[in-house]
XYZ file of N, CA and C in Angstrom:
504
model
N 0.850 -1.191 0.000
C 0.000 0.000 0.000
C 0.893 1.251 0.000
N 0.524 2.230 -0.775
C 1.332 3.446 -0.914
C 1.432 4.233 0.389
N 0.475 4.064 1.293
C 0.517 4.788 2.565
C 1.682 4.352 3.448
N 2.215 3.156 3.212
C 3.262 2.616 4.079
C 4.535 3.457 4.086
N 4.752 4.241 3.060
C 5.940 5.110 3.059
C 5.891 6.149 4.178
N 4.691 6.363 4.731
C 4.513 7.322 5.817
C 4.471 6.653 7.190
N 4.521 5.321 7.233
C 4.417 4.608 8.503
C 5.715 4.717 9.298
N 5.597 4.988 10.593
C 6.792 4.985 11.433
C 7.200 3.554 11.781
N 8.453 3.414 12.224
C 8.881 2.116 12.742
C 8.152 1.806 14.037
N 8.052 2.802 14.898
C 7.308 2.711 16.149
C 6.504 3.981 16.338
N 5.470 3.862 17.163
C 4.625 5.010 17.482
C 4.486 5.029 19.002
N 5.003 6.088 19.624
C 5.042 6.177 21.084
C 4.268 7.408 21.562
N 3.914 7.393 22.837
C 3.213 8.530 23.420
C 4.103 9.752 23.552
N 5.391 9.532 23.833
C 6.284 10.653 24.129
C 7.735 10.260 23.877
N 8.528 11.244 23.496
C 9.971 11.055 23.385
C 10.533 10.560 24.709
N 9.955 11.027 25.794
C 10.485 10.746 27.117
C 10.105 9.355 27.631
N 9.362 8.594 26.834
C 9.039 7.202 27.169
C 9.885 6.210 26.365
N 10.695 6.701 25.445
C 11.520 5.817 24.619
C 12.655 5.248 25.470
N 12.889 3.946 25.344
C 13.960 3.288 26.082
C 15.267 3.399 25.291
N 15.921 4.539 25.417
C 17.152 4.789 24.666
C 18.292 3.877 25.118
N 18.253 3.438 26.377
C 19.273 2.504 26.863
C 19.196 1.194 26.069
N 17.984 0.667 25.904
C 17.800 -0.581 25.155
C 18.196 -0.404 23.690
N 17.862 0.726 23.111
C 18.229 0.984 21.718
C 19.745 1.067 21.553
N 20.422 1.598 22.546
C 21.887 1.640 22.495
C 22.445 0.213 22.532
N 21.862 -0.633 23.393
C 22.301 -2.028 23.460
C 22.051 -2.754 22.134
N 21.027 -2.309 21.385
C 20.739 -2.897 20.065
C 21.746 -2.448 19.002
N 22.549 -1.434 19.320
C 23.572 -0.996 18.382
C 23.368 0.383 17.783
N 22.333 1.087 18.217
C 22.115 2.447 17.704
C 23.095 3.405 18.375
N 23.667 4.321 17.561
C 24.676 5.238 18.070
C 24.384 6.701 17.756
N 23.453 6.964 16.863
C 23.091 8.327 16.516
C 21.594 8.527 16.573
N 21.188 9.710 17.050
C 19.751 10.048 17.079
C 19.575 11.449 16.511
N 18.702 11.549 15.525
C 18.320 12.831 14.957
C 16.949 13.171 15.526
N 16.826 14.365 16.072
C 15.575 14.801 16.700
C 14.978 15.996 15.978
N 13.663 15.978 15.822
C 12.896 17.186 15.560
C 12.793 17.891 16.917
N 12.441 19.163 16.925
C 12.351 19.890 18.202
C 10.902 20.127 18.620
N 10.194 20.945 17.824
C 8.866 21.403 18.228
C 7.850 20.267 18.263
N 7.211 20.152 19.414
C 6.205 19.147 19.720
C 6.757 17.733 19.765
N 8.083 17.616 19.650
C 8.765 16.333 19.849
C 9.488 16.361 21.187
N 10.212 17.441 21.445
C 10.972 17.602 22.692
C 10.334 18.617 23.641
N 9.743 19.656 23.077
C 9.071 20.713 23.848
C 7.870 21.201 23.033
N 6.929 21.916 23.664
C 5.840 22.507 22.883
C 6.386 23.447 21.806
N 5.595 23.666 20.776
C 6.006 24.494 19.650
C 6.508 25.857 20.123
N 7.739 26.204 19.751
C 8.314 27.503 20.065
C 8.878 27.653 21.465
N 8.707 26.624 22.315
C 9.153 26.733 23.704
C 10.668 26.527 23.814
N 11.272 27.130 24.836
C 12.697 26.883 25.064
C 12.895 25.473 25.625
N 14.137 25.018 25.592
C 14.456 23.715 26.185
C 14.119 23.763 27.670
N 13.452 22.731 28.151
C 13.113 22.667 29.573
C 14.055 21.687 30.271
N 13.865 21.556 31.562
C 14.728 20.683 32.377
C 14.703 19.242 31.867
N 13.539 18.784 31.479
C 13.390 17.407 30.988
C 14.206 17.185 29.724
N 14.168 18.117 28.793
C 14.944 18.000 27.554
C 16.436 18.045 27.854
N 16.844 18.931 28.739
C 18.267 19.027 29.094
C 18.751 17.726 29.733
N 17.952 17.159 30.636
C 18.321 15.884 31.278
C 18.421 14.760 30.249
N 17.509 14.753 29.274
C 17.530 13.720 28.242
C 18.852 13.752 27.480
N 19.276 14.923 27.049
C 20.498 15.012 26.260
C 21.749 14.695 27.078
N 21.741 15.037 28.349
C 22.863 14.649 29.214
C 22.928 13.128 29.278
N 21.782 12.491 29.498
C 21.737 11.029 29.584
C 22.175 10.371 28.276
N 21.692 10.874 27.150
C 22.056 10.291 25.858
C 23.559 10.388 25.608
N 24.138 11.516 25.960
C 25.579 11.674 25.769
C 26.364 10.775 26.725
N 25.854 10.588 27.945
C 26.497 9.662 28.881
C 26.481 8.232 28.346
N 25.389 7.865 27.669
C 25.292 6.529 27.083
C 26.288 6.346 25.928
N 26.613 7.452 25.263
C 27.527 7.380 24.125
C 26.900 7.740 22.795
N 25.654 8.212 22.817
C 24.989 8.627 21.577
C 25.599 9.909 21.036
N 25.575 10.036 19.732
C 25.804 11.314 19.056
C 24.418 11.783 18.642
N 24.107 13.040 18.870
C 22.770 13.571 18.586
C 22.850 14.771 17.661
N 21.744 15.013 16.965
C 21.640 16.147 16.046
C 20.183 16.621 16.065
N 19.993 17.923 16.029
C 18.665 18.521 15.884
C 18.463 18.829 14.411
N 17.325 18.429 13.870
C 17.005 18.664 12.459
C 15.633 19.321 12.413
N 15.611 20.593 12.042
C 14.373 21.367 12.123
C 14.131 22.162 10.847
N 12.871 22.287 10.487
C 12.500 23.145 9.366
C 12.394 24.607 9.791
N 12.573 24.878 11.070
C 12.496 26.245 11.583
C 13.698 27.082 11.163
N 13.535 28.393 11.332
C 14.632 29.330 11.068
C 15.668 29.233 12.187
N 16.852 29.721 11.899
C 17.971 29.555 12.833
C 17.733 30.130 14.230
N 17.142 31.317 14.397
C 16.993 31.817 15.774
C 16.239 30.838 16.693
N 15.203 30.199 16.163
C 14.442 29.236 16.968
C 15.307 28.028 17.331
N 16.002 27.483 16.356
C 16.785 26.272 16.568
C 18.000 26.571 17.449
N 18.635 27.706 17.216
C 19.816 28.088 18.001
C 19.453 28.290 19.470
N 18.275 28.835 19.740
C 17.823 29.028 21.121
C 17.773 27.676 21.840
N 17.250 26.671 21.171
C 17.172 25.343 21.768
C 18.578 24.750 21.912
N 19.367 24.881 20.867
C 20.753 24.387 20.875
C 21.560 24.992 22.024
N 21.407 26.277 22.244
C 22.172 26.954 23.288
C 21.908 26.355 24.671
N 20.709 25.828 24.870
C 20.359 25.237 26.166
C 20.827 23.786 26.298
N 20.810 23.045 25.194
C 21.133 21.610 25.293
C 22.502 21.253 24.728
N 23.098 22.155 23.942
C 24.426 21.924 23.412
C 24.521 20.886 22.308
N 23.429 20.632 21.638
C 23.408 19.624 20.575
C 23.515 20.329 19.222
N 24.381 19.842 18.318
C 24.491 20.451 16.989
C 23.151 20.423 16.257
N 23.009 21.316 15.297
C 21.724 21.423 14.611
C 21.885 21.745 13.130
N 20.806 21.452 12.426
C 20.631 21.889 11.045
C 19.266 22.564 11.016
N 19.242 23.849 10.682
C 17.978 24.590 10.595
C 17.537 24.649 9.125
N 16.290 25.067 8.915
C 15.712 25.108 7.560
C 16.088 23.839 6.793
N 15.795 22.717 7.403
C 16.248 21.418 6.908
C 15.540 20.955 5.634
N 14.384 21.516 5.351
C 13.673 21.113 4.135
C 13.087 19.713 4.212
N 12.791 19.251 5.434
C 12.154 17.931 5.569
C 10.836 17.952 4.800
N 10.531 16.934 4.046
C 11.047 15.566 4.034
C 12.191 15.298 3.053
N 12.771 16.305 2.451
C 13.925 16.072 1.584
C 15.001 15.346 2.389
N 15.601 14.346 1.802
C 16.545 13.509 2.528
C 17.941 14.072 2.694
N 18.283 15.140 1.994
C 19.666 15.632 1.994
C 20.186 15.954 3.393
N 19.394 16.613 4.210
C 19.885 17.004 5.528
C 19.833 15.871 6.551
N 19.032 14.850 6.315
C 19.116 13.640 7.142
C 20.499 13.012 6.905
N 20.900 12.946 5.642
C 22.214 12.383 5.292
C 23.336 13.248 5.859
N 23.176 14.561 5.766
C 24.190 15.480 6.307
C 24.314 15.300 7.820
N 23.197 15.118 8.492
C 23.220 14.910 9.950
C 23.987 13.634 10.291
N 23.721 12.566 9.557
C 24.451 11.313 9.813
C 25.941 11.491 9.544
N 26.255 12.191 8.486
C 27.665 12.430 8.157
C 28.344 13.180 9.307
N 27.690 14.206 9.815
C 28.272 14.991 10.906
C 28.393 14.183 12.196
N 27.456 13.248 12.415
C 27.522 12.414 13.621
C 28.478 11.236 13.444
N 28.815 10.916 12.197
C 29.652 9.752 11.939
C 28.885 8.450 12.050
N 27.590 8.488 11.706
C 26.747 7.292 11.780
C 26.226 6.943 10.389
N 25.536 5.804 10.309
C 24.942 5.331 9.062
C 23.455 5.087 9.265
N 22.773 4.705 8.210
C 21.345 4.389 8.330
C 21.114 3.189 9.238
N 22.094 2.343 9.388
C 21.951 1.131 10.217
C 22.021 1.418 11.716
N 22.684 2.517 12.107
C 22.831 2.780 13.541
C 22.296 4.159 13.949
N 21.373 4.681 13.134
C 20.784 5.995 13.405
C 19.275 5.868 13.567
N 18.732 6.616 14.508
C 17.291 6.709 14.751
C 16.836 8.123 14.436
N 15.575 8.258 14.055
C 14.985 9.590 13.943
C 13.756 9.631 14.842
N 13.625 10.691 15.633
C 12.479 10.881 16.526
C 11.803 12.192 16.148
N 10.514 12.113 15.810
C 9.756 13.304 15.440
C 8.274 13.109 15.660
N 7.517 14.189 15.467
C 6.078 14.151 15.747
C 5.197 14.268 14.503
N 5.787 14.414 13.322
C 4.967 14.589 12.121
C 5.235 13.489 11.096
N 4.165 12.965 10.550
C 4.240 11.877 9.579
C 4.791 12.352 8.234
N 4.288 13.457 7.725
C 4.593 13.860 6.349
C 5.925 14.578 6.179
N 6.518 15.026 7.259
C 7.845 15.644 7.167
C 8.869 14.729 7.831
N 8.753 14.551 9.145
C 9.736 13.810 9.922
C 9.866 12.351 9.482
N 8.777 11.614 9.588
C 8.807 10.173 9.316
C 9.049 9.896 7.839
N 8.334 10.563 6.982
C 8.487 10.315 5.545
C 9.922 10.588 5.094
N 10.498 11.687 5.546
C 11.866 12.012 5.164
C 12.865 10.975 5.646
N 12.740 10.566 6.898
C 13.657 9.553 7.441
C 13.464 8.212 6.731
N 12.220 7.849 6.469
C 11.949 6.601 5.748
C 12.579 6.618 4.359
N 12.507 7.746 3.695
C 13.070 7.854 2.342
C 14.571 7.602 2.337
N 15.242 7.971 3.425
C 16.686 7.797 3.534
C 17.039 6.402 4.065
N 16.087 5.759 4.761
C 16.330 4.424 5.307
C 16.694 4.407 6.779
N 16.303 5.458 7.497
C 16.571 5.553 8.936
C 15.368 5.013 9.707
N 15.629 4.261 10.776
C 14.557 3.788 11.653
C 13.865 4.994 12.293
N 12.544 4.981 12.284
C 11.781 6.127 12.786
C 10.972 5.784 14.020
N 10.899 6.753 14.907
C 10.002 6.680 16.057
C 9.147 7.938 16.017
N 7.871 7.743 15.778
C 6.909 8.840 15.790
C 6.388 8.984 17.208
N 6.338 10.225 17.692
C 5.769 10.485 19.012
C 4.551 11.388 18.859
N 3.638 11.253 19.805
C 2.458 12.121 19.794
C 2.895 13.548 20.114
N 2.263 14.531 19.481
C 2.629 15.932 19.761
C 2.459 16.260 21.244
N 3.396 17.018 21.774
C 3.367 17.393 23.190
C 2.185 18.311 23.502
N 1.902 19.229 22.595
C 0.880 20.250 22.877
C 0.017 20.469 21.638
N -1.295 20.686 21.810
C -2.182 20.852 20.648
C -2.044 22.190 19.912
N -1.421 23.196 20.548
C -1.289 24.500 19.896
C -0.223 24.429 18.810
N -0.653 24.609 17.548
C 0.261 24.523 16.416
C -0.144 25.526 15.353
N 0.777 25.774 14.429
C 0.471 26.644 13.302
C -0.611 26.002 12.444
N -1.377 26.821 11.741
C -2.533 26.334 10.991
C -2.151 25.286 9.951
N -0.996 25.455 9.277
C -0.628 24.480 8.256
C -0.349 23.106 8.869
N 0.115 23.082 10.106
C 0.350 21.802 10.782
C -0.973 21.208 11.240
N -1.867 22.045 11.739
C -3.187 21.575 12.173
C -3.895 20.871 11.010
N -3.815 21.455 9.826
C -4.465 20.847 8.658
C -3.830 19.502 8.311
N -2.501 19.404 8.407
C -1.825 18.126 8.127
C -2.194 17.064 9.148
N -2.500 17.468 10.354
C -2.852 16.495 11.403
C -4.100 15.691 11.016
N -5.024 16.318 10.304
C -6.217 15.583 9.863
C -5.843 14.462 8.901
N -4.923 14.742 7.988
C -4.460 13.716 7.058
C -3.627 12.655 7.776
N -2.850 13.085 8.767
C -2.067 12.126 9.547
C -2.970 11.110 10.237
N -4.133 11.546 10.690
C -5.055 10.622 11.362
C -5.429 9.462 10.449
N -5.562 9.731 9.159
C -5.883 8.665 8.203
C -4.720 7.683 8.104
N -3.520 8.213 7.944
C -2.329 7.362 7.863
C -2.194 6.523 9.127
N -2.348 7.149 10.282
C -2.175 6.441 11.552
C -3.281 5.415 11.793
N -4.460 5.667 11.283
C -5.538 4.677 11.375
C -5.113 3.382 10.682
N -4.618 3.489 9.448
C -4.204 2.302 8.706
C -2.943 1.680 9.301
N -2.029 2.511 9.796
C -0.819 2.010 10.458
C -1.202 1.165 11.668
N -2.048 1.699 12.523
C -2.463 0.991 13.741
C -3.247 -0.280 13.412
N -4.068 -0.213 12.393
C -4.820 -1.397 11.960
C -3.870 -2.497 11.492
N -2.849 -2.122 10.737
C -1.860 -3.097 10.259
C -1.096 -3.708 11.438
N -0.729 -2.886 12.406
C 0.002 -3.376 13.597
C -0.840 -4.361 14.393
N -2.138 -4.113 14.499
C -3.023 -5.021 15.241
C -3.119 -6.375 14.562
N -3.041 -6.403 13.224
C -3.163 -7.653 12.474
C -1.945 -8.554 12.644
N -0.792 -7.963 13.014
C 0.438 -8.767 13.154
C 0.425 -9.639 14.378
């Protein structure tokens, strides 16, 4: 089915529920993160929870990268708090900056994860490159109108994704 190109590898309630320790034991060494509604509400600064997450990931040995379609001031504000390298105006779902992020981290598609909250940008782009994806539910319902409209279409994709998962 053509919709499968939008299916995540996993679908979780929150970034903060992902067992990154277990994923590291599986051999993953790089994680590319979206920011807004994946790590913090849209436009919010890095909070204590996000800062603790990145400290823990670095202690485990992960290399991390922020990949955002936002302009640099927004992404840099988050970067300044967590100290994680970033690529702004990433043009997701175009795969070029997913590849650039892996190159900068020194990882490959086999040992890199992508964590994001949107099907048509985050997941689709990572899938196109061959990176394992973890889709998380948006942290907060307040979003720009163009994202709100995409959420209606995402519900259709996620309906079929969840139905397929139940059949397995």
